[in-house]
Amino acid sequence: MQTVEQIFEQNKTPASLVSAIQAVLTASKDITHLLQKGAMAGVLGSAEAENVQGETQKKLDVISNDLLKDTLKACPVVAGIASEEEDLPVVANNDGEYLVIFDPLDGSSNIDINVTVGTIFSILPSNGGDPAEEATYLQSGRKQLAAGYVLYGPSTMLVMTTGQGVDVFTLDPSSNEFYLTEQQAQITASTQEFAINMSNQRFWAEGVQNYVADLLQGEEGPLGKRYNMRWVAAMVAEVHRIITRGGIFMYPWDNRDVKKPGKLRLMYEGNPMSMLVEQAGGLSMTPDGHIMDIEPELIHQRVPVFLGSKEEVEVAMSYQNK
Ligand code: AFP
């Protein structure tokens, strides 16, 4: 079995990019160990602080954020970092080459019930910009040099791309090393599985209402096939299922809060997941086009998301103008 380091070597990944990714992986191994200890590590429950999105932060959100921040700040090639849990970007090393953007613990409402969570990361060039300035980070998803997630489930897995396809690694608990377990993962073009939070149905726009109504009609409806539904409430787990066996994941706009154009964040969730999905042959869209084509205006910007098996995402998009 090949280690992640051997794959970097094989892909001729630049040494500096490797060290930025390795910093994320080092922190992710510490997060794995804390999660495995669970209640015994005293890390469950709420830290009783609110993050910039107005959500209660769990203790582990805070700890994971700090672990990633400290490891990345100590990595000389990292110029700055932006975290879903921080109001403002954090300067690491002014002459570093990279900006690392991350969601330290996606799906954190799953922590207390011992269900899958994950760390999502995206790496952009710093282009000599000021790492203290939000504007330096506002680059489209097409500019990403690497993206991935570490999924903390029954096993810890790393799913990553540096623009040469998507490789899947599993953390061996005895050696604490990530080993390649699937090379060049591909998302099936068609699917019969969808993921959406159905409890928001009445708040969706008409196109999404119509599409999901047709999915639910199964083989008797216009789509002519029976669909299954899944919802883990952690985007990391939904995307992992899609990379493994296909599917469509949607978090559309809804009118619960008209000020929010969606729930998910473009820079921390939308862009890195889009790069993975499209590198694996899938499609990742918002009603106006590819998520990765969006020119971001705010670091904490939100975006409606439709991603997964190419043919199914195309069908979903065809309802948007109806
Ligand atoms: P948290 O990281 O705050 O738990 O949010 C996770 C998430 O943004 C995304 O991973 C899920 O897909 C989505 O929220 C689940 O949202 P619901 O609350 O609608 O189930």
Coordinates of C-alpha atoms and ligand atoms in Angstrom, one line a residue:
M1 CA 0.0 0.0 0.0
Q2 CA 1.2 3.5 -0.8
T3 CA 1.4 6.3 1.7
V4 CA 0.1 9.8 1.0
E5 CA 3.8 10.9 0.8
Q6 CA 4.5 8.4 -2.0
I7 CA 1.4 9.6 -3.9
F8 CA 2.7 13.2 -3.6
E9 CA 6.0 12.1 -5.0
Q10 CA 4.4 10.1 -7.8
N11 CA 2.2 13.2 -8.8
K12 CA 5.2 15.5 -8.5
T13 CA 3.3 17.8 -6.1
P14 CA 5.5 20.8 -5.3
A15 CA 7.2 20.3 -1.9
S16 CA 5.8 23.6 -0.5
L17 CA 2.2 22.5 -1.3
V18 CA 2.9 19.2 0.3
S19 CA 4.0 20.8 3.5
A20 CA 0.8 23.0 3.6
I21 CA -1.3 19.8 3.1
Q22 CA 0.8 17.9 5.7
A23 CA 0.0 20.6 8.3
V24 CA -3.7 20.0 7.8
L25 CA -3.2 16.2 8.0
T26 CA -1.1 16.5 11.2
A27 CA -4.0 18.5 12.9
S28 CA -6.5 16.0 11.5
K29 CA -4.8 13.1 13.2
D30 CA -5.0 14.9 16.5
I31 CA -8.7 15.6 15.9
T32 CA -9.2 11.9 15.1
H33 CA -7.7 10.9 18.5
L34 CA -9.8 13.4 20.4
L35 CA -13.0 12.2 18.6
Q36 CA -12.2 8.6 19.4
K37 CA -11.8 9.4 23.1
G38 CA -15.2 11.1 22.9
A39 CA -16.7 11.9 26.3
M40 CA -13.6 10.5 28.0
A41 CA -11.5 13.5 26.5
G42 CA -14.1 15.9 28.0
V43 CA -14.5 17.5 24.6
L44 CA -18.2 16.9 23.9
G45 CA -21.0 19.5 24.3
S46 CA -21.2 23.2 23.7
A47 CA -18.4 25.7 24.4
E48 CA -21.3 28.2 24.9
A49 CA -19.8 30.7 22.4
E50 CA -21.3 31.8 19.1
N51 CA -19.3 31.8 15.9
V52 CA -19.5 34.5 13.2
Q53 CA -22.5 32.7 11.6
G54 CA -24.4 33.0 14.9
E55 CA -24.3 29.3 15.6
T56 CA -23.4 27.8 19.0
Q57 CA -19.9 26.4 18.7
K58 CA -19.3 22.9 20.1
K59 CA -16.2 22.4 22.3
L60 CA -14.7 20.3 19.6
D61 CA -15.3 23.0 16.9
V62 CA -13.2 25.3 19.0
I63 CA -10.5 22.7 19.8
S64 CA -10.3 21.6 16.1
N65 CA -10.1 25.2 14.9
D66 CA -7.2 25.9 17.4
L67 CA -5.4 22.8 16.4
L68 CA -5.5 23.6 12.7
K69 CA -4.7 27.3 13.3
D70 CA -1.6 26.5 15.4
T71 CA -0.3 23.8 13.0
L72 CA -0.8 26.0 10.0
K73 CA 0.7 29.1 11.6
A74 CA 3.8 27.1 12.3
C75 CA 4.1 26.0 8.7
P76 CA 6.4 28.6 6.9
V77 CA 4.8 28.2 3.4
V78 CA 1.4 29.3 4.8
A79 CA 0.8 33.0 4.5
G80 CA -2.7 33.1 6.0
I81 CA -5.7 31.2 7.1
A82 CA -9.4 31.7 7.0
S83 CA -11.7 29.5 9.1
E84 CA -15.4 29.1 9.2
E85 CA -15.1 29.6 12.9
E86 CA -13.2 32.9 12.7
D87 CA -14.6 36.4 12.0
L88 CA -11.4 37.5 10.2
P89 CA -8.5 36.0 8.3
V90 CA -5.5 35.1 10.5
V91 CA -1.9 35.9 9.4
A92 CA 0.5 33.0 9.5
N93 CA 3.7 34.0 7.8
N94 CA 3.8 37.1 5.6
D95 CA 6.1 35.7 3.0
G96 CA 4.2 32.3 2.7
E97 CA 3.0 31.1 -0.7
Y98 CA -0.4 29.7 0.3
L99 CA -3.7 30.6 1.9
V100 CA -5.4 27.7 3.7
I101 CA -9.2 28.0 4.1
F102 CA -11.0 25.4 6.2
D103 CA -14.1 24.3 8.0
P104 CA -12.5 22.6 11.1
L105 CA -15.4 20.4 12.0
D106 CA -18.2 20.2 9.4
G107 CA -21.5 18.6 10.7
S108 CA -20.6 19.4 14.3
S109 CA -24.2 18.8 15.4
N110 CA -23.3 15.1 14.8
I111 CA -20.6 15.1 17.5
D112 CA -22.8 14.5 20.5
I113 CA -24.5 11.6 18.8
N114 CA -21.3 9.9 17.7
V115 CA -22.0 10.3 13.9
T116 CA -19.6 11.3 11.1
V117 CA -18.1 14.7 11.0
G118 CA -15.1 16.1 9.0
T119 CA -12.5 18.7 8.3
I120 CA -12.8 20.4 4.8
F121 CA -9.9 22.4 3.4
S122 CA -9.0 24.5 0.3
I123 CA -5.6 25.9 -0.6
L124 CA -5.2 29.0 -2.7
P125 CA -2.1 30.9 -3.9
S126 CA -1.4 34.0 -1.8
N127 CA -0.1 35.8 -4.9
G128 CA 1.9 38.1 -2.6
G129 CA -1.3 39.6 -1.2
D130 CA -1.7 40.8 2.4
P131 CA -2.8 37.7 4.4
A132 CA -4.5 40.0 6.9
E133 CA -6.9 41.3 4.2
E134 CA -10.1 39.5 3.3
A135 CA -9.7 40.6 -0.3
T136 CA -6.6 38.4 -0.7
Y137 CA -8.7 35.3 -0.1
L138 CA -11.6 36.3 -2.4
Q139 CA -10.5 34.1 -5.4
S140 CA -12.8 31.8 -7.3
G141 CA -12.8 28.1 -6.8
R142 CA -11.0 27.6 -10.1
K143 CA -7.9 29.1 -8.5
Q144 CA -7.7 26.3 -5.8
L145 CA -4.4 24.4 -5.9
A146 CA -5.7 21.7 -3.7
A147 CA -8.9 20.7 -1.9
G148 CA -10.0 17.9 0.3
Y149 CA -11.6 16.6 3.4
V150 CA -10.8 14.4 6.3
L151 CA -13.8 12.3 7.3
Y152 CA -14.0 11.1 10.9
G153 CA -16.3 8.1 10.6
P154 CA -15.9 4.4 11.5
S155 CA -12.5 5.0 10.0
T156 CA -10.7 8.3 9.3
M157 CA -10.4 8.9 5.6
L158 CA -8.7 11.6 3.5
V159 CA -10.1 12.5 0.1
M160 CA -8.0 14.9 -1.8
T161 CA -7.2 16.5 -5.1
T162 CA -4.3 18.6 -6.3
G163 CA -6.0 18.9 -9.7
Q164 CA -5.0 15.5 -11.0
G165 CA -8.0 13.5 -10.0
V166 CA -9.2 12.4 -6.6
D167 CA -7.4 9.9 -4.4
V168 CA -8.9 8.3 -1.3
F169 CA -6.7 7.4 1.7
T170 CA -7.5 5.6 5.0
L171 CA -5.7 6.4 8.3
D172 CA -4.1 3.3 9.7
P173 CA -4.6 3.6 13.5
S174 CA -1.6 1.5 14.3
S175 CA 1.0 3.5 12.2
N176 CA -0.9 6.8 12.2
E177 CA -0.3 7.0 8.4
F178 CA -2.7 7.7 5.6
Y179 CA -2.6 4.9 3.0
L180 CA -4.0 5.0 -0.5
T181 CA -7.2 2.9 -0.6
E182 CA -8.7 4.2 -3.9
Q183 CA -6.9 5.9 -6.8
Q184 CA -8.7 8.2 -9.2
A185 CA -12.2 7.9 -7.7
Q186 CA -15.0 8.5 -10.2
I187 CA -18.6 9.5 -9.5
T188 CA -21.1 7.4 -11.4
A189 CA -22.8 9.6 -14.0
S190 CA -26.3 8.5 -13.1
T191 CA -27.9 7.8 -9.7
Q192 CA -31.1 6.8 -7.9
E193 CA -30.2 8.4 -4.5
F194 CA -30.8 12.0 -3.4
A195 CA -30.0 14.0 -0.3
I196 CA -31.8 17.1 0.8
N197 CA -33.2 18.3 4.1
M198 CA -36.9 17.6 3.4
S199 CA -38.0 19.5 6.5
N200 CA -37.4 22.7 4.5
Q201 CA -39.6 21.7 1.7
R202 CA -42.2 24.4 2.1
F203 CA -39.5 27.1 2.1
W204 CA -37.9 26.1 -1.3
A205 CA -38.3 27.9 -4.6
E206 CA -40.7 26.4 -7.1
G207 CA -38.1 24.7 -9.3
V208 CA -36.7 22.7 -6.4
Q209 CA -40.2 21.9 -5.1
N210 CA -41.1 20.5 -8.6
Y211 CA -37.9 18.5 -9.0
V212 CA -38.2 16.8 -5.6
A213 CA -41.9 16.1 -6.1
D214 CA -40.9 14.3 -9.3
L215 CA -38.1 12.4 -7.5
L216 CA -40.7 11.2 -5.0
Q217 CA -43.0 9.9 -7.7
G218 CA -40.3 7.4 -8.6
E219 CA -40.9 5.1 -11.5
E220 CA -44.4 6.4 -11.9
G221 CA -43.2 10.0 -12.4
P222 CA -41.5 11.8 -15.3
L223 CA -38.1 10.7 -14.2
G224 CA -39.1 7.1 -14.6
K225 CA -37.0 5.6 -11.7
R226 CA -37.4 4.9 -8.0
Y227 CA -35.1 7.0 -5.8
N228 CA -33.8 6.4 -2.3
M229 CA -33.0 9.2 0.2
R230 CA -30.2 9.8 2.7
W231 CA -29.5 12.8 5.0
V232 CA -26.5 12.6 7.4
A233 CA -26.5 16.4 8.2
A234 CA -22.8 16.6 7.5
M235 CA -21.9 17.7 4.0
V236 CA -18.6 15.8 4.3
A237 CA -20.5 12.5 4.8
E238 CA -22.9 13.3 1.9
V239 CA -20.1 14.1 -0.5
H240 CA -18.2 11.0 0.6
R241 CA -21.2 8.8 -0.1
I242 CA -21.5 10.5 -3.5
I243 CA -17.8 10.0 -4.3
T244 CA -18.2 6.3 -3.3
R245 CA -21.5 5.3 -4.9
G246 CA -23.0 8.4 -6.7
G247 CA -26.0 10.5 -5.8
I248 CA -27.1 14.1 -5.7
F249 CA -26.8 16.4 -2.7
M250 CA -28.7 19.6 -2.6
Y251 CA -28.8 22.5 -0.1
P252 CA -30.9 25.0 -2.1
W253 CA -31.8 28.6 -1.4
D254 CA -34.9 28.8 0.9
N255 CA -36.9 31.6 2.3
R256 CA -36.5 30.9 6.0
D257 CA -34.2 33.9 6.1
V258 CA -34.4 36.0 3.0
K259 CA -31.0 37.6 3.7
K260 CA -29.2 34.2 3.3
P261 CA -28.7 33.0 -0.2
G262 CA -28.2 29.4 1.1
K263 CA -26.9 27.7 4.2
L264 CA -23.6 26.4 3.0
R265 CA -20.5 28.6 2.7
L266 CA -18.9 29.1 -0.6
M267 CA -15.2 29.3 0.5
Y268 CA -15.3 26.7 3.3
E269 CA -17.7 24.1 1.8
G270 CA -18.9 25.0 -1.7
N271 CA -15.5 25.5 -3.5
P272 CA -13.5 22.6 -2.0
M273 CA -16.3 20.1 -2.4
S274 CA -16.9 21.4 -6.0
M275 CA -13.2 20.8 -6.9
L276 CA -13.4 17.3 -5.5
V277 CA -16.7 16.5 -7.2
E278 CA -15.6 17.9 -10.6
Q279 CA -12.2 16.2 -10.4
A280 CA -14.1 13.0 -9.9
G281 CA -16.2 13.5 -13.0
G282 CA -19.3 14.9 -11.2
L283 CA -20.9 18.3 -11.4
S284 CA -21.3 21.0 -8.8
M285 CA -23.7 23.8 -9.5
T286 CA -25.6 26.8 -8.2
P287 CA -28.7 27.9 -10.2
D288 CA -26.5 30.5 -12.0
G289 CA -23.8 28.2 -13.1
H290 CA -20.7 26.3 -11.8
I291 CA -20.0 27.1 -8.1
M292 CA -16.3 27.3 -8.9
D293 CA -16.9 30.2 -11.4
I294 CA -18.4 32.4 -8.7
E295 CA -16.2 35.5 -7.9
P296 CA -16.5 35.7 -4.1
E297 CA -17.4 39.0 -2.5
L298 CA -17.2 37.9 1.2
I299 CA -15.2 35.3 2.9
H300 CA -18.2 34.0 4.8
Q301 CA -20.5 34.2 1.7
R302 CA -23.2 31.5 1.4
V303 CA -24.3 29.7 -1.8
P304 CA -27.0 27.3 -2.9
V305 CA -25.5 23.9 -3.8
F306 CA -26.5 21.1 -6.2
L307 CA -23.7 18.5 -6.6
G308 CA -23.0 14.9 -7.5
S309 CA -23.7 12.5 -10.4
K310 CA -23.4 14.6 -13.6
E311 CA -26.6 13.4 -15.3
E312 CA -28.8 13.9 -12.2
V313 CA -27.4 17.4 -11.4
E314 CA -28.2 18.3 -15.0
V315 CA -31.8 17.1 -14.5
A316 CA -32.0 19.1 -11.3
M317 CA -30.7 22.3 -13.0
S318 CA -33.2 21.9 -15.8
Y319 CA -36.0 22.5 -13.3
Q320 CA -34.5 25.8 -12.1
N321 CA -36.0 27.9 -14.9
K322 CA -39.3 26.1 -15.1
Ligands
AFP1 P1 -22.5 22.5 11.1 O1 -21.0 22.3 10.7 O2 -22.7 23.8 11.7 O3 -23.1 21.4 11.8 O4 -23.2 22.5 9.7 C1 -23.2 21.5 8.8 C2 -23.8 21.9 7.5 O5 -23.4 23.1 7.1 C3 -23.6 20.9 6.4 O6 -22.5 20.0 6.7 C4 -24.8 20.0 6.3 O7 -25.0 19.6 5.1 C5 -25.9 21.0 6.8 O8 -25.2 21.9 7.7 C6 -27.0 20.3 7.5 O9 -27.9 21.2 7.8 P2 -29.4 20.9 8.4 O10 -29.4 21.6 9.7 O11 -30.3 21.5 7.5 O12 -29.6 19.4 8.5

